[in-house]
Amino acid sequence: MRAHWDIFCNVIDNYGDIGVAWRLARQLVAGCGQQVRLWVDDLAAFSRIWPAVDPRAAAQTLEGVDVRVWRASFADVEPAQVVVEAFGCALPENHLAAMARRSPPPVWINLEYLSAEDWVAGHHGLPSPHPHLPLTRYFFFPGYTAGTGGLAVEADLAARREAFLRDDAAHFWAGLGLAPPQPGEWRISLFAYENAALPGLLDAWADGADRVVGLVPEGRIVPQIERWFETRPLAPGDVRERGRLQLRGLPFTDQDVYDRLLWACDLNFVRGEDSCVRAQWAARPLVWQAYPQAETAHHAKIEALLALYGAALDPIVAQAVADMWRAWNGIPGAPAAGDAWAAWQAQRQAIAAHARAWPGRLADAGRLAEKLVEFAENRLK
Ligand code: TRH
């Protein structure tokens, strides 16, 4: 069934909210044949992850998605059959009223943040009646197990990744001014928030036996890197060297080019929600920095994903992975970043083999867009 969808996205900070909403909108259109209108309150942020966005256009069609600016004074429009409120962004009051007037009312879904925690499956899909309008909001939780809303992924991702590695990787590296990786050399992407563990890790890379080429997209970690080098800004295209470490500034690219960086690197440092999932689908080792939350609520998220990710690993390998993630997230009791790196590096082959197999395990959770369509169709009948 081809249904009409409204997705509402309020950009709070960073790129995760729009990153997830845009990926979902594209997958609903391209993978599920749905008709999608995406409302975004910050087109400038959107244009960072998708440069084709015109930040001044009130309406534009991109990748088959009808993209609309969401202004504070929201003009009346006919609601779609399915309305997705991304991350509890609070729908405009007049749109809610219009939804309540529609018969049957739209399927109203609140898309929640992703977590590997156990409680997610128990909360996925629960209804909550509106206090005074004849509307029901459903809480839709993405997740890592079959009883959740699944993970955002395109059906052809693995095939595109393999084709890239076979045919385009050398060209990709050349575009960054690099030869293909040499034996004994590491290519590591580094997308991170400010991080107290960074200097220790850079020291370990600079003093290590292997050559490390770090690729750093523009963003919040860059000022800290500049301080460590005690030099001029690390702008896109700039290269800095110390010891065995070379760091290169990269421009922020669109989501699809960022995927290629994840596919091409030996190890990816990722953050937040969307890049963490993409790094897992990339079938490469990852180190995840969770979005910091009040009262370190994010520590439970890290432990939950570690438990899942490490379950099938030899305990020594699982410990090396866990220590690296804990060190990178400043979890009390974690080893220093340099020590964690030494232990991680000693297990690199086992970790890389695990990362290659991991997408097969992730697939058990199901695809988010397809599960959303199924969920909505069951309620539209
Ligand atoms: O930007 P983030 O830190 O977003 C965060 C988190 O999602 C967090 O959970 C949320 O609560 C907070 O925002 C408000 O990290 P994330 O989720 O990885 O989003 C980054 C997006 O940017 C992702 O879609 C990938 C994309 N990206 C590019 O398109 N090009 C790039 O060059 C890079 C580095 C990222």
Coordinates of C-alpha atoms and ligand atoms in Angstrom, one line a residue:
M1 CA 0.0 0.0 0.0
R2 CA 1.3 3.5 -0.9
A3 CA 0.5 5.7 2.0
H4 CA 1.1 9.4 2.6
W5 CA 3.5 10.2 5.4
D6 CA 4.4 13.4 7.3
I7 CA 7.7 13.3 9.2
F8 CA 8.4 16.2 11.6
C9 CA 12.0 16.9 12.6
N10 CA 13.2 19.5 15.0
V11 CA 17.0 19.9 14.9
I12 CA 18.1 20.3 18.5
D13 CA 21.9 20.2 18.1
N14 CA 24.4 18.2 16.0
Y15 CA 23.2 16.2 13.1
G16 CA 21.6 13.1 14.6
D17 CA 18.0 14.2 14.5
I18 CA 18.0 15.3 10.9
G19 CA 20.4 12.5 10.0
V20 CA 17.9 9.8 11.2
A21 CA 14.9 11.6 9.9
W22 CA 16.4 12.1 6.4
R23 CA 17.6 8.6 6.2
L24 CA 14.2 7.3 7.1
A25 CA 12.4 9.5 4.7
R26 CA 14.7 8.3 1.8
Q27 CA 14.2 4.7 2.8
L28 CA 10.4 5.0 3.0
V29 CA 10.4 6.4 -0.5
A30 CA 13.1 4.4 -2.3
G31 CA 12.7 1.1 -0.4
C32 CA 9.1 1.0 0.5
G33 CA 7.3 3.1 -2.2
Q34 CA 5.7 5.5 0.3
Q35 CA 4.9 9.2 -0.4
V36 CA 6.8 11.3 2.2
R37 CA 6.6 15.0 3.2
L38 CA 9.5 15.9 5.6
W39 CA 9.1 19.0 7.8
V40 CA 12.4 20.4 9.1
D41 CA 12.8 23.5 11.2
D42 CA 16.5 24.0 10.4
L43 CA 17.3 23.6 6.7
A44 CA 20.9 25.0 7.2
A45 CA 21.7 22.0 9.4
F46 CA 20.0 19.7 7.0
S47 CA 22.2 21.1 4.1
R48 CA 25.3 20.0 6.0
I49 CA 24.5 16.3 5.6
W50 CA 22.8 16.8 2.3
P51 CA 24.3 19.7 0.3
A52 CA 21.6 19.6 -2.4
V53 CA 19.2 21.2 0.2
D54 CA 18.4 24.8 -0.6
P55 CA 18.2 26.4 2.9
R56 CA 16.0 29.2 1.6
A57 CA 13.3 27.1 -0.2
A58 CA 10.1 26.6 1.7
A59 CA 9.3 23.5 -0.4
Q60 CA 11.7 21.4 -2.5
T61 CA 11.8 17.8 -3.8
L62 CA 14.9 15.8 -3.0
E63 CA 15.4 12.1 -3.7
G64 CA 11.6 11.8 -4.2
V65 CA 10.9 13.4 -0.7
D66 CA 8.8 16.5 -0.5
V67 CA 10.9 18.6 1.9
R68 CA 9.1 21.5 3.7
V69 CA 10.4 24.1 6.1
W70 CA 8.7 23.8 9.5
R71 CA 8.2 27.4 10.6
A72 CA 7.0 28.4 14.2
S73 CA 3.7 29.6 12.7
F74 CA 2.6 26.4 11.0
A75 CA 0.2 27.0 8.0
D76 CA -2.8 24.7 7.9
V77 CA -2.3 21.7 5.7
E78 CA -4.2 18.4 5.3
P79 CA -2.4 15.8 7.4
A80 CA -1.0 12.7 5.9
Q81 CA -2.3 9.2 6.7
V82 CA 0.8 8.5 8.9
V83 CA 2.4 11.2 11.0
V84 CA 5.8 10.6 12.4
E85 CA 7.0 12.9 15.2
A86 CA 10.8 12.3 15.4
F87 CA 12.1 12.2 18.9
G88 CA 9.2 13.8 20.7
C89 CA 9.6 17.0 18.8
A90 CA 6.0 18.2 19.6
L91 CA 3.7 18.6 16.6
P92 CA 2.2 22.0 15.8
E93 CA -1.1 22.4 17.7
N94 CA -3.1 23.3 14.5
H95 CA -1.7 20.2 12.8
L96 CA -2.8 18.0 15.8
A97 CA -6.3 19.6 15.6
A98 CA -6.4 18.8 11.9
M99 CA -5.3 15.3 12.5
A100 CA -8.1 14.9 15.1
R101 CA -10.7 16.1 12.5
R102 CA -9.6 13.5 9.9
S103 CA -11.6 10.3 9.7
P104 CA -10.1 7.9 10.2
P105 CA -7.4 9.8 12.1
P106 CA -3.8 9.4 11.0
V107 CA -1.6 6.8 12.5
W108 CA 0.5 9.0 14.8
I109 CA 4.0 7.6 15.7
N110 CA 6.6 9.0 17.9
L111 CA 10.0 7.7 16.7
E112 CA 12.2 7.2 19.7
Y113 CA 16.0 7.2 20.1
L114 CA 17.9 4.0 19.5
S115 CA 19.2 2.0 22.4
A116 CA 20.3 -1.6 22.9
E117 CA 18.9 -1.7 26.5
D118 CA 16.7 -4.6 27.5
W119 CA 13.6 -2.5 28.3
V120 CA 13.3 -1.3 24.7
A121 CA 11.4 -4.3 23.4
G122 CA 8.9 -4.1 26.2
H123 CA 8.1 -0.4 25.3
H124 CA 8.1 -0.7 21.6
G125 CA 4.7 0.0 20.0
L126 CA 2.9 1.0 23.2
P127 CA -0.1 3.4 22.6
S128 CA -0.7 6.6 24.5
P129 CA -4.1 8.3 24.1
H130 CA -4.0 12.1 23.7
P131 CA -5.4 13.8 26.9
H132 CA -8.3 15.5 25.1
L133 CA -8.2 14.9 21.3
P134 CA -9.4 11.6 19.7
L135 CA -5.9 10.6 18.8
T136 CA -3.5 7.9 19.9
R137 CA 0.2 8.2 19.8
Y138 CA 2.3 5.1 19.4
F139 CA 5.9 4.9 20.7
F140 CA 8.1 3.3 18.1
F141 CA 11.5 2.2 19.3
P142 CA 14.3 1.3 16.9
G143 CA 16.5 -1.5 18.3
Y144 CA 18.8 -4.4 17.9
T145 CA 16.4 -7.3 18.4
A146 CA 13.4 -8.7 16.5
G147 CA 11.0 -7.4 19.1
T148 CA 11.9 -3.8 18.5
G149 CA 11.4 -1.4 15.5
G150 CA 14.7 -2.6 13.9
L151 CA 17.5 -0.5 12.4
A152 CA 17.6 1.9 9.5
V153 CA 19.3 0.3 6.6
E154 CA 18.9 0.0 2.8
A155 CA 18.3 -3.4 1.4
D156 CA 21.2 -3.0 -1.1
L157 CA 23.8 -1.6 1.4
A158 CA 26.0 -4.7 1.5
A159 CA 26.1 -5.0 -2.3
R160 CA 27.0 -1.3 -2.7
R161 CA 29.7 -1.6 0.0
E162 CA 31.2 -4.6 -1.7
A163 CA 31.1 -2.9 -5.1
F164 CA 32.8 0.1 -3.7
L165 CA 35.6 -1.9 -2.0
R166 CA 36.1 -3.8 -5.3
D167 CA 36.0 -1.0 -7.8
D168 CA 36.2 2.5 -6.2
A169 CA 38.2 2.4 -3.0
A170 CA 41.5 3.4 -4.7
H171 CA 39.8 6.2 -6.5
F172 CA 38.2 7.3 -3.2
W173 CA 41.6 7.5 -1.5
A174 CA 43.1 9.3 -4.4
G175 CA 40.3 11.9 -4.0
L176 CA 41.7 12.5 -0.5
G177 CA 45.2 12.8 -1.8
L178 CA 46.2 9.4 -0.4
A179 CA 47.6 6.3 -2.0
P180 CA 45.9 3.0 -1.2
P181 CA 46.8 1.9 2.3
Q182 CA 50.1 0.2 2.7
P183 CA 50.6 -3.0 4.8
G184 CA 51.1 -2.2 8.5
E185 CA 49.3 1.2 8.1
W186 CA 46.0 2.1 9.8
R187 CA 43.4 4.3 8.2
I188 CA 41.1 5.6 11.0
S189 CA 38.2 8.0 10.8
L190 CA 37.6 10.2 13.8
F191 CA 34.1 11.7 14.3
A192 CA 33.7 12.6 17.9
Y193 CA 32.6 15.1 20.5
E194 CA 35.1 16.9 22.7
N195 CA 36.8 14.0 24.5
A196 CA 39.2 14.0 27.5
A197 CA 40.7 10.7 26.3
L198 CA 41.9 12.2 23.0
P199 CA 45.4 13.4 23.9
G200 CA 46.3 10.0 25.4
L201 CA 45.1 8.3 22.3
L202 CA 47.0 10.6 19.9
D203 CA 50.1 10.1 22.0
A204 CA 49.7 6.3 21.6
W205 CA 49.3 6.6 17.9
A206 CA 52.2 9.0 17.5
D207 CA 54.5 6.8 19.5
G208 CA 53.2 3.4 18.2
A209 CA 54.9 0.9 15.9
D210 CA 52.4 1.2 13.1
R211 CA 51.8 4.2 10.9
V212 CA 48.3 5.7 11.6
V213 CA 46.5 8.0 9.2
G214 CA 43.6 9.6 11.0
L215 CA 40.8 11.2 8.9
V216 CA 38.9 13.9 10.8
P217 CA 35.7 15.5 9.4
E218 CA 35.1 19.1 10.4
G219 CA 33.5 19.3 13.8
R220 CA 33.6 19.4 17.6
I221 CA 36.8 17.4 18.1
V222 CA 39.0 19.6 15.8
P223 CA 39.9 22.4 18.3
Q224 CA 41.2 19.8 20.7
I225 CA 43.4 18.2 17.9
E226 CA 44.7 21.7 17.1
R227 CA 45.7 22.2 20.8
W228 CA 47.5 18.8 20.8
F229 CA 49.5 19.7 17.7
E230 CA 50.0 23.3 19.1
T231 CA 49.7 24.5 15.5
R232 CA 47.4 26.4 13.2
P233 CA 43.8 25.3 12.5
L234 CA 43.2 21.8 11.1
A235 CA 41.0 22.9 8.2
P236 CA 39.7 20.5 5.5
G237 CA 42.6 19.4 3.4
D238 CA 45.2 20.3 6.1
V239 CA 47.7 17.6 7.1
R240 CA 49.6 17.4 10.4
E241 CA 52.2 14.9 11.4
R242 CA 53.8 13.8 14.6
G243 CA 55.8 10.6 15.0
R244 CA 54.0 7.7 13.4
L245 CA 50.7 9.7 13.2
Q246 CA 49.4 11.7 10.4
L247 CA 46.0 13.5 10.8
R248 CA 44.1 15.0 7.9
G249 CA 41.2 17.4 8.0
L250 CA 38.2 16.4 5.9
P251 CA 35.3 18.5 4.8
F252 CA 31.9 17.5 6.1
T253 CA 30.4 15.5 3.3
D254 CA 26.9 14.2 2.5
Q255 CA 25.7 11.0 4.2
D256 CA 26.5 8.7 1.3
V257 CA 30.1 9.9 1.0
Y258 CA 30.5 9.5 4.7
D259 CA 29.4 5.9 4.3
R260 CA 32.2 5.4 1.9
L261 CA 34.7 6.7 4.4
L262 CA 33.4 4.2 7.0
W263 CA 33.6 1.4 4.5
A264 CA 37.2 2.3 3.4
C265 CA 38.8 2.8 6.9
D266 CA 40.2 0.0 9.1
L267 CA 38.6 1.5 12.2
N268 CA 35.9 4.2 12.7
F269 CA 35.4 6.4 15.7
V270 CA 31.7 7.4 15.6
R271 CA 29.4 9.3 17.9
G272 CA 25.7 9.7 18.8
E273 CA 23.2 7.5 17.0
D274 CA 23.2 7.5 13.2
S275 CA 27.0 7.2 12.6
C276 CA 27.2 4.5 15.2
V277 CA 24.7 2.4 13.2
R278 CA 26.3 3.2 9.9
A279 CA 29.7 2.1 11.3
Q280 CA 28.2 -1.2 12.3
W281 CA 26.7 -1.8 8.8
A282 CA 30.1 -0.8 7.4
A283 CA 31.4 -4.2 8.7
R284 CA 34.5 -2.5 10.2
P285 CA 35.6 -2.2 13.8
L286 CA 34.2 0.8 15.6
V287 CA 34.7 2.8 18.8
W288 CA 31.5 4.5 19.8
Q289 CA 31.2 7.8 21.8
A290 CA 27.7 8.0 23.1
Y291 CA 25.9 11.4 23.1
P292 CA 26.6 12.6 26.7
Q293 CA 23.4 12.8 28.8
A294 CA 22.6 14.2 32.2
E295 CA 23.6 12.0 35.1
T296 CA 25.7 9.9 32.7
A297 CA 22.5 8.1 31.5
H298 CA 24.4 7.3 28.3
H299 CA 26.7 4.9 30.2
A300 CA 23.9 2.3 30.4
K301 CA 23.5 2.6 26.6
I302 CA 27.2 1.9 26.1
E303 CA 27.1 -1.1 28.4
A304 CA 24.0 -2.5 26.7
L305 CA 25.5 -2.2 23.2
L306 CA 28.8 -3.6 24.4
A307 CA 27.0 -6.6 26.0
L308 CA 25.3 -7.3 22.7
Y309 CA 28.3 -6.7 20.5
G310 CA 30.7 -8.7 22.6
A311 CA 28.4 -11.6 23.4
A312 CA 29.8 -13.9 20.7
L313 CA 33.4 -12.8 21.2
D314 CA 36.2 -14.6 23.1
P315 CA 36.2 -13.0 26.6
I316 CA 39.7 -11.5 26.1
V317 CA 38.7 -9.9 22.8
A318 CA 35.4 -8.6 24.3
Q319 CA 37.3 -7.1 27.2
A320 CA 39.7 -5.3 24.8
V321 CA 36.7 -3.8 22.9
A322 CA 34.9 -2.9 26.1
D323 CA 37.9 -1.2 27.6
M324 CA 38.5 0.8 24.5
W325 CA 34.9 2.0 24.4
R326 CA 34.9 2.7 28.1
A327 CA 38.1 4.6 28.0
W328 CA 36.8 6.7 25.0
N329 CA 33.7 7.5 27.0
G330 CA 35.4 8.4 30.3
I331 CA 33.6 5.6 32.1
P332 CA 35.0 5.4 35.7
G333 CA 37.4 2.5 36.2
A334 CA 38.3 2.3 32.5
P335 CA 42.0 2.1 31.6
A336 CA 43.9 5.1 30.2
A337 CA 43.2 5.5 26.4
G338 CA 46.8 4.6 25.5
D339 CA 46.7 1.3 27.4
A340 CA 43.2 0.5 26.1
W341 CA 44.6 1.1 22.6
A342 CA 47.5 -1.3 23.1
A343 CA 45.2 -4.0 24.3
W344 CA 42.7 -3.3 21.5
Q345 CA 45.4 -3.4 18.8
A346 CA 46.7 -6.7 20.1
Q347 CA 43.2 -8.2 19.2
R348 CA 42.7 -6.4 16.0
Q349 CA 42.4 -9.4 13.8
A350 CA 39.7 -11.0 15.9
I351 CA 37.9 -7.7 16.2
A352 CA 38.0 -7.1 12.4
A353 CA 36.6 -10.6 11.8
H354 CA 33.8 -10.0 14.2
A355 CA 33.0 -6.7 12.6
R356 CA 32.7 -8.4 9.2
A357 CA 30.2 -10.9 10.6
W358 CA 28.2 -8.4 12.7
P359 CA 25.9 -7.1 10.0
G360 CA 24.5 -10.6 9.6
R361 CA 23.5 -10.5 13.2
L362 CA 22.1 -7.0 13.0
A363 CA 19.8 -8.1 10.1
D364 CA 17.8 -10.2 12.6
A365 CA 16.4 -6.9 14.1
G366 CA 14.7 -6.1 10.8
R367 CA 14.6 -2.9 8.8
L368 CA 13.2 0.2 10.5
A369 CA 11.4 1.6 7.4
E370 CA 9.8 -1.7 6.6
K371 CA 8.7 -2.3 10.1
L372 CA 7.2 1.2 10.3
V373 CA 5.3 0.6 7.1
E374 CA 4.0 -2.7 8.5
F375 CA 3.1 -1.0 11.8
A376 CA 1.2 1.8 10.1
E377 CA -0.6 -0.5 7.6
N378 CA -1.9 -2.7 10.4
R379 CA -3.5 0.4 12.0
L380 CA -4.8 1.9 8.7
K381 CA -6.8 -1.3 7.8
Ligands
TRH1 O1 25.6 14.6 15.1 P1 25.4 13.6 16.2 O2 26.2 13.8 17.4 O3 23.9 13.6 16.6 C1 23.4 13.5 17.9 C2 23.0 12.0 18.2 O4 22.2 11.4 17.3 C3 22.3 12.0 19.5 O5 21.7 10.7 19.8 C4 21.2 13.0 19.5 O6 20.5 13.0 20.7 C5 21.8 14.4 19.3 O7 22.4 14.4 18.0 C6 20.7 15.5 19.3 O8 25.8 12.1 15.7 P2 25.0 11.2 14.6 O9 23.7 10.6 15.2 O10 26.0 10.2 14.2 O11 24.6 12.1 13.4 C7 25.6 12.5 12.5 C8 25.0 12.6 11.1 O12 25.9 13.3 10.2 C9 24.9 11.2 10.5 O13 23.7 11.1 9.8 C10 26.0 11.1 9.6 C11 26.2 12.5 9.1 N1 27.5 12.9 8.6 C12 27.5 13.3 7.3 O14 26.5 13.3 6.5 N2 28.8 13.7 6.8 C13 29.9 13.7 7.5 O15 31.0 14.1 7.0 C14 29.8 13.2 8.9 C15 31.1 13.2 9.7 C16 28.6 12.8 9.4

